[in-house]
Tab-separated table of C-alpha atoms in Angstrom:
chain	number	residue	atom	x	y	z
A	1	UNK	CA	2.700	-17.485	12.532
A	2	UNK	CA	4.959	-15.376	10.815
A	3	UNK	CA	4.940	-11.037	11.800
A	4	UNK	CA	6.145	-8.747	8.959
A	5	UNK	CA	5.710	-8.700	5.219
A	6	UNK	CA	6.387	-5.796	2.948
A	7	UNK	CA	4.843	-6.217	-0.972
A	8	UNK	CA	6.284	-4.115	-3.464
A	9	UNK	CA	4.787	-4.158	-6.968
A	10	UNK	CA	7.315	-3.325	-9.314
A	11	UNK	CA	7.583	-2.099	-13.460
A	12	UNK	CA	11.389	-1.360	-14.441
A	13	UNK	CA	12.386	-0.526	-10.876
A	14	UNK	CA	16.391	-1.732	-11.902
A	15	UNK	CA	17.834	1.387	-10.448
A	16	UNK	CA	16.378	1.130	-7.006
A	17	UNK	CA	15.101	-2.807	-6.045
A	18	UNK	CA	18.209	-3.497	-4.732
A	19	UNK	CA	19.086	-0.646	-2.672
A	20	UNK	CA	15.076	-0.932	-1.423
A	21	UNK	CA	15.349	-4.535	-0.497
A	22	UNK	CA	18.453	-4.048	0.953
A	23	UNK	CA	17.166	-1.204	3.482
A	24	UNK	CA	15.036	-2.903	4.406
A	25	UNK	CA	16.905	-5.956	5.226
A	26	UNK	CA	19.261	-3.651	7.211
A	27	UNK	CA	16.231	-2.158	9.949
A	28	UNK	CA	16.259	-3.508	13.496
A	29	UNK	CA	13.039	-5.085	13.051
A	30	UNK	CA	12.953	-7.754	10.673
A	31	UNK	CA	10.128	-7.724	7.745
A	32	UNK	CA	10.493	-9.793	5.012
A	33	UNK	CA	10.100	-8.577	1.594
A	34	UNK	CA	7.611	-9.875	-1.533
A	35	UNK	CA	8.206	-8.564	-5.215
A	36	UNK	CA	5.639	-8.675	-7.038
A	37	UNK	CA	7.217	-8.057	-10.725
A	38	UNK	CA	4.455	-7.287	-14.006
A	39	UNK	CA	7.493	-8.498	-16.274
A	40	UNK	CA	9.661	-5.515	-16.082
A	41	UNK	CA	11.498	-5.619	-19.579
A	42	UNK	CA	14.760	-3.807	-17.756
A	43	UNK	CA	15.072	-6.737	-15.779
A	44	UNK	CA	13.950	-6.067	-12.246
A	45	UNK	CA	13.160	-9.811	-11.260
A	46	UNK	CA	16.808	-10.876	-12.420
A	47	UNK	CA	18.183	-8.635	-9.785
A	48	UNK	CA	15.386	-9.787	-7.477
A	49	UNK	CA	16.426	-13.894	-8.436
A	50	UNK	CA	19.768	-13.087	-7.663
A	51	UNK	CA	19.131	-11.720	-4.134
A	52	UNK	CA	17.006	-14.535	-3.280
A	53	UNK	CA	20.160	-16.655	-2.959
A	54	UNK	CA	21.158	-14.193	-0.665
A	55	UNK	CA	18.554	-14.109	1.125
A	56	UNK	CA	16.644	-17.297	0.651
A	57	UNK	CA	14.306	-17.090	3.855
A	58	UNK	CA	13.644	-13.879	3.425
A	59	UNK	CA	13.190	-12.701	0.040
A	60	UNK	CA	10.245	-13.750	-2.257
A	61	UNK	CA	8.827	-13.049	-5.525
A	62	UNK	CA	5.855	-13.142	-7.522
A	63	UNK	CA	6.312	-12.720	-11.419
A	64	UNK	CA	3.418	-11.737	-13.609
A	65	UNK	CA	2.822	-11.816	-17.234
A	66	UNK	CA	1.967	-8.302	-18.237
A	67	UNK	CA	1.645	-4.571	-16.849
A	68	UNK	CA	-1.752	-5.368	-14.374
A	69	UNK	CA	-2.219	-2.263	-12.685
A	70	UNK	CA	-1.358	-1.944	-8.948
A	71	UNK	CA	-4.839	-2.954	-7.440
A	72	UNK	CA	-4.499	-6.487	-8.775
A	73	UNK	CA	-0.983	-6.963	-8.159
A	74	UNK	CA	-1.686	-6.006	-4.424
A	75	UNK	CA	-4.514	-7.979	-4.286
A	76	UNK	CA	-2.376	-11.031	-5.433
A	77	UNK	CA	0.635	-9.760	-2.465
A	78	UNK	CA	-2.304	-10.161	-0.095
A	79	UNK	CA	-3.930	-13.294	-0.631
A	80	UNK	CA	-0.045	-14.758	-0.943
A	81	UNK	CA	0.471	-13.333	2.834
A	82	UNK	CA	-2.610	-14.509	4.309
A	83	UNK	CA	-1.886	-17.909	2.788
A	84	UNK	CA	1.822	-17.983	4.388
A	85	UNK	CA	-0.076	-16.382	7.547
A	86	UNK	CA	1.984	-13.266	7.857
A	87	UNK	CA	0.590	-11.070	10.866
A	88	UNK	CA	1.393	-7.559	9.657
A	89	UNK	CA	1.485	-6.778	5.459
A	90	UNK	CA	2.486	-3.663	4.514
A	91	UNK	CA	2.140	-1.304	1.301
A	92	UNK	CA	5.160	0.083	-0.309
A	93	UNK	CA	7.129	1.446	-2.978
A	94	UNK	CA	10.163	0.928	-4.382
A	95	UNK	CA	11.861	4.022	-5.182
A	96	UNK	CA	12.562	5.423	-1.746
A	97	UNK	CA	9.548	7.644	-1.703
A	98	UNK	CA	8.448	5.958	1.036
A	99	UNK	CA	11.264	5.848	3.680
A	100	UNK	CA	11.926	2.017	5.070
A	101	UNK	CA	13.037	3.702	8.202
A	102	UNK	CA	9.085	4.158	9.220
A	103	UNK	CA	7.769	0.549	8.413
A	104	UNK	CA	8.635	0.157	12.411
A	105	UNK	CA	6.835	3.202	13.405
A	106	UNK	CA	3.644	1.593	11.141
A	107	UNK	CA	3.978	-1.432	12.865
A	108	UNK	CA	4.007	0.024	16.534
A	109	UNK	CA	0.987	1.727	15.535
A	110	UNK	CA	-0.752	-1.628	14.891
A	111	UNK	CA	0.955	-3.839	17.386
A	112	UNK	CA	0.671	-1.306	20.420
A	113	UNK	CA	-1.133	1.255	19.885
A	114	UNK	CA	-4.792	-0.122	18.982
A	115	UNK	CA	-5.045	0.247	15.078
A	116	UNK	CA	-5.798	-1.880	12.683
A	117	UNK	CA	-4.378	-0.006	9.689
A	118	UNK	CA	-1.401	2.354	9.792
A	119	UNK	CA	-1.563	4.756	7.357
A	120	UNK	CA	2.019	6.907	6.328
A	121	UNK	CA	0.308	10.026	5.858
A	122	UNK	CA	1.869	13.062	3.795
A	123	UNK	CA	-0.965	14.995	5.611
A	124	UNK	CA	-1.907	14.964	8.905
A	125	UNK	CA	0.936	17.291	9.916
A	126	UNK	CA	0.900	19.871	7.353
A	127	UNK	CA	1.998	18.420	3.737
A	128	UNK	CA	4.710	16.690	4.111
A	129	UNK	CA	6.033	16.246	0.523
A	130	UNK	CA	9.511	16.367	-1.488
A	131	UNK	CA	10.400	17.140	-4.766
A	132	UNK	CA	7.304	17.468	-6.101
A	133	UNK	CA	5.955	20.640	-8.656
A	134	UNK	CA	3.725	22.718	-6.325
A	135	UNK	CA	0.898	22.047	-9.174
A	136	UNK	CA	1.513	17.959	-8.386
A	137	UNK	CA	1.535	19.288	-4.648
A	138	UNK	CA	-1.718	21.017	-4.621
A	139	UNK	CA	-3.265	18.310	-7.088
A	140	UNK	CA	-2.753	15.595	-4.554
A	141	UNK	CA	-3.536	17.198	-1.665
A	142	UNK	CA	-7.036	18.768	-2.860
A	143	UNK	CA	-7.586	15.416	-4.210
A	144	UNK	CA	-7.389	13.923	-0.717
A	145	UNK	CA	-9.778	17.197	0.675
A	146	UNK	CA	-12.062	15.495	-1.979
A	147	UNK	CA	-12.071	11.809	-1.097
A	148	UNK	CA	-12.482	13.012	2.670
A	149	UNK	CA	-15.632	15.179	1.604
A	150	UNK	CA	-17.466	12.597	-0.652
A	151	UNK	CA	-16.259	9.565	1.517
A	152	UNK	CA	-17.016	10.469	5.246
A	153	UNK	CA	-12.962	8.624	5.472
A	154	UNK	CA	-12.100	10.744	8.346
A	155	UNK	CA	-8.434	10.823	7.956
A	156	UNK	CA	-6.360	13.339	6.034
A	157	UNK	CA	-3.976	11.060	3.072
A	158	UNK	CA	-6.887	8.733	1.626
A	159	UNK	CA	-4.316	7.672	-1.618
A	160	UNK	CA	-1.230	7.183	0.356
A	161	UNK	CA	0.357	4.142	-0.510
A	162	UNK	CA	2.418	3.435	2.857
A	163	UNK	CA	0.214	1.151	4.907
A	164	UNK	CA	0.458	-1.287	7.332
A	165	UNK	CA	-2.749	-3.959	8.035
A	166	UNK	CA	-3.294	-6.295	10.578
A	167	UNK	CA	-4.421	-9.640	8.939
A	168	UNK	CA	-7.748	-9.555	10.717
A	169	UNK	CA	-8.536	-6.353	8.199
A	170	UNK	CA	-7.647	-8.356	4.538
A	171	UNK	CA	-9.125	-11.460	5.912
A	172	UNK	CA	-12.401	-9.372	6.678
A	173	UNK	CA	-12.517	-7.035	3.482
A	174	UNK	CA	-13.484	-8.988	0.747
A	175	UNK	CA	-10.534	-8.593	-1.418
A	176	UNK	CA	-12.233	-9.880	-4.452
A	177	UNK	CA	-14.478	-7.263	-4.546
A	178	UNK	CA	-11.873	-4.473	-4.811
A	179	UNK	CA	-12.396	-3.231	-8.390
A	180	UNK	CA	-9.810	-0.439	-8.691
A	181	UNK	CA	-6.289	-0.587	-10.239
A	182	UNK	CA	-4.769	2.677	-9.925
A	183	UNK	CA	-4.849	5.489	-7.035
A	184	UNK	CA	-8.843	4.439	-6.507
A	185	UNK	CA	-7.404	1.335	-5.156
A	186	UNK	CA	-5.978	2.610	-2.227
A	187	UNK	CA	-8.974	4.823	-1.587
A	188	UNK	CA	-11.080	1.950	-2.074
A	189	UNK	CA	-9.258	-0.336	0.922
A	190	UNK	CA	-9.155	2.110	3.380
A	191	UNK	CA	-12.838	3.086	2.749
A	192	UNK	CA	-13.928	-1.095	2.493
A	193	UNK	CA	-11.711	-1.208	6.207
A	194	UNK	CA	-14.010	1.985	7.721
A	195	UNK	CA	-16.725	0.731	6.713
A	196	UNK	CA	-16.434	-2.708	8.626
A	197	UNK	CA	-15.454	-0.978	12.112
A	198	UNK	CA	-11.844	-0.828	11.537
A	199	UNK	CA	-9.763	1.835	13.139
A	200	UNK	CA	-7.503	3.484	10.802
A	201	UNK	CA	-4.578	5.820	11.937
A	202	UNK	CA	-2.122	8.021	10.530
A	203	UNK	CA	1.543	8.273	11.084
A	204	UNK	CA	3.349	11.522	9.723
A	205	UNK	CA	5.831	10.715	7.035
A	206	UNK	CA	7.769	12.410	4.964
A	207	UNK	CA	6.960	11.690	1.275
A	208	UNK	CA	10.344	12.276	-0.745
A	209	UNK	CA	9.706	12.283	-4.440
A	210	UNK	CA	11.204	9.732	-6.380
A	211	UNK	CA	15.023	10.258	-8.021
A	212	UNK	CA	15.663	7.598	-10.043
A	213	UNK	CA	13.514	5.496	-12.271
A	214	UNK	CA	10.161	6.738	-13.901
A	215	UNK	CA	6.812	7.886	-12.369
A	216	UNK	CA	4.098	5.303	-13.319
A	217	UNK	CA	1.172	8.395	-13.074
A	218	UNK	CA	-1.133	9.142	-15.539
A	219	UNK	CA	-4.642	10.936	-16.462
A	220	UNK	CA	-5.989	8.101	-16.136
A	221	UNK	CA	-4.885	6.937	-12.665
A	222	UNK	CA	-6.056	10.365	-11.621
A	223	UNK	CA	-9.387	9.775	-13.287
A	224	UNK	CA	-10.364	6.474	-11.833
A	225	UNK	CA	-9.629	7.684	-8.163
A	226	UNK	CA	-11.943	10.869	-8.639
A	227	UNK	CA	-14.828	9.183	-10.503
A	228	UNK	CA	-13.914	6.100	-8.519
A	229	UNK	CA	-14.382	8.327	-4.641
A	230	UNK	CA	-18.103	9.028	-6.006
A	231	UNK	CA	-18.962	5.151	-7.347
A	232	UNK	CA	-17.441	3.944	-4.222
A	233	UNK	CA	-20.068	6.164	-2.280
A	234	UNK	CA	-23.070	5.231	-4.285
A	235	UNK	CA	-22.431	1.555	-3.864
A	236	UNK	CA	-22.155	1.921	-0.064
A	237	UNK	CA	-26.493	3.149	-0.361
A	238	UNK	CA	-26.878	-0.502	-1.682
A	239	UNK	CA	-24.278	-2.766	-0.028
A	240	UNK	CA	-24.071	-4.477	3.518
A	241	UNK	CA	-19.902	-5.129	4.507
A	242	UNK	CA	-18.365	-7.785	6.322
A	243	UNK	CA	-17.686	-6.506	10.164
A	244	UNK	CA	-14.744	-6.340	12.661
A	245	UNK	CA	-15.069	-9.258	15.098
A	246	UNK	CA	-15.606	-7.891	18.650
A	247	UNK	CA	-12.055	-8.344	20.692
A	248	UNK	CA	-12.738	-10.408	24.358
């Protein structure tokens, strides 16, 4: 079976795929790395294509036709991983905000220290965050007071992005019953893994803002996670979810 794969969902990431990948690449630990491109016009996958003869064994892609949202492209990263039976699949992005440097200290938290998701959390050790306005500051971390208050989640960074799953949690959720594209989506996992007995953990991080490339938030995105926190509640009243099989 193989251990580590990282997905990164890209749109126009030109100015940092390569330096990401090849971070990555560089770590102790080895993780492998899956692109999966919604047909960047500023050619992204070219620069992905030509690293793949570089690093044919450890480099993959998966190209889409159109802009999809994040949820879906995800979705499509983890059904490709449990298919190639990759033990640990991790959530990242590609413009440095989260630092490559941690994916070892997510994995140790699932590997050896009992969890089943590691979550990089801007968070749990004060807020944590780079770069940022103090209004995009406050907005995300009152946002996160508010998942944690209509969810019952009981951890602190409900919409981080930097995550690391064992492959007993995406075989378990059923991940065609994820709905969400945008920041819901990552609410929406971590609430689907509570709710079927996982243990979820955080790891500090530091969150450094992006510097190059453009920010893919919007209204909207913002929208669908808080509206999305209070659907994702009501269904649970009505709903019955797959459960964590007991260890021996």
């Amino acid at each position: 079976m193989n251990s580590n794969i990282v997905i990164i969902p890209t749109y126009n990431e030109k100015e940092n795929i390569e330096k990401i990948i090849r971070k990555i690449f560089s770590l102790d630990s080895v993780f492998n790395v899956l692109i999966i491109d919604d047909h960047s016009p500023d050619g992204t996958a070219d620069i992905v294509k030509n690293l793949q003869k570089e690093f044919p064994e450890r480099l993959f892609m998966i190209e889409r036709k159109g802009k999809l949202g994040l949820g879906t492209a995800y979705i499509e990263g983890f059904k490709w991983a449990l298919q190639e039976r990759y033990e640990y699949v991790f959530e990242m992005d590609a413009d440095f905000s989260h630092n490559p440097d941690d994916l070892p200290r997510l994995h140790q938290a699932c590997a050896e220290e009992g969890a089943d998701v590691a979550i990089g959390s801007r968070y749990v050790s004060g807020v944590n965050v780079v770069n940022w306005p103090i209004t995009r500051v406050l907005l995300s971390f009152f946002a996160s007071k508010y998942v944690q208050f209509i969810s019952g989640l009981k951890i602190q960074d409900a919409t981080a992005g930097f995550v690391c799953y064992r492959r007993e949690v995406l075989e378990t959720i059923r991940l065609d019953d994820i709905r969400f594209k945008g920041y819901a989506f990552q609410v929406e996992m971590k609430y689907m893994a509570y709710k079927s007995g996982f243990i979820l953990k955080e790891i500090p991080i530091i969150f450094i803002n992006r510097t190059e490339g453009t920010s893919k938030m919007s209204g909207r995105i913002i929208g669908e996670a808080l509206f999305g926190v209070i659907q994702l509640k009501w269904d649970s009243f009505f709903r019955t979810y797959p459960q964590k099989k007991t260890r021996i």
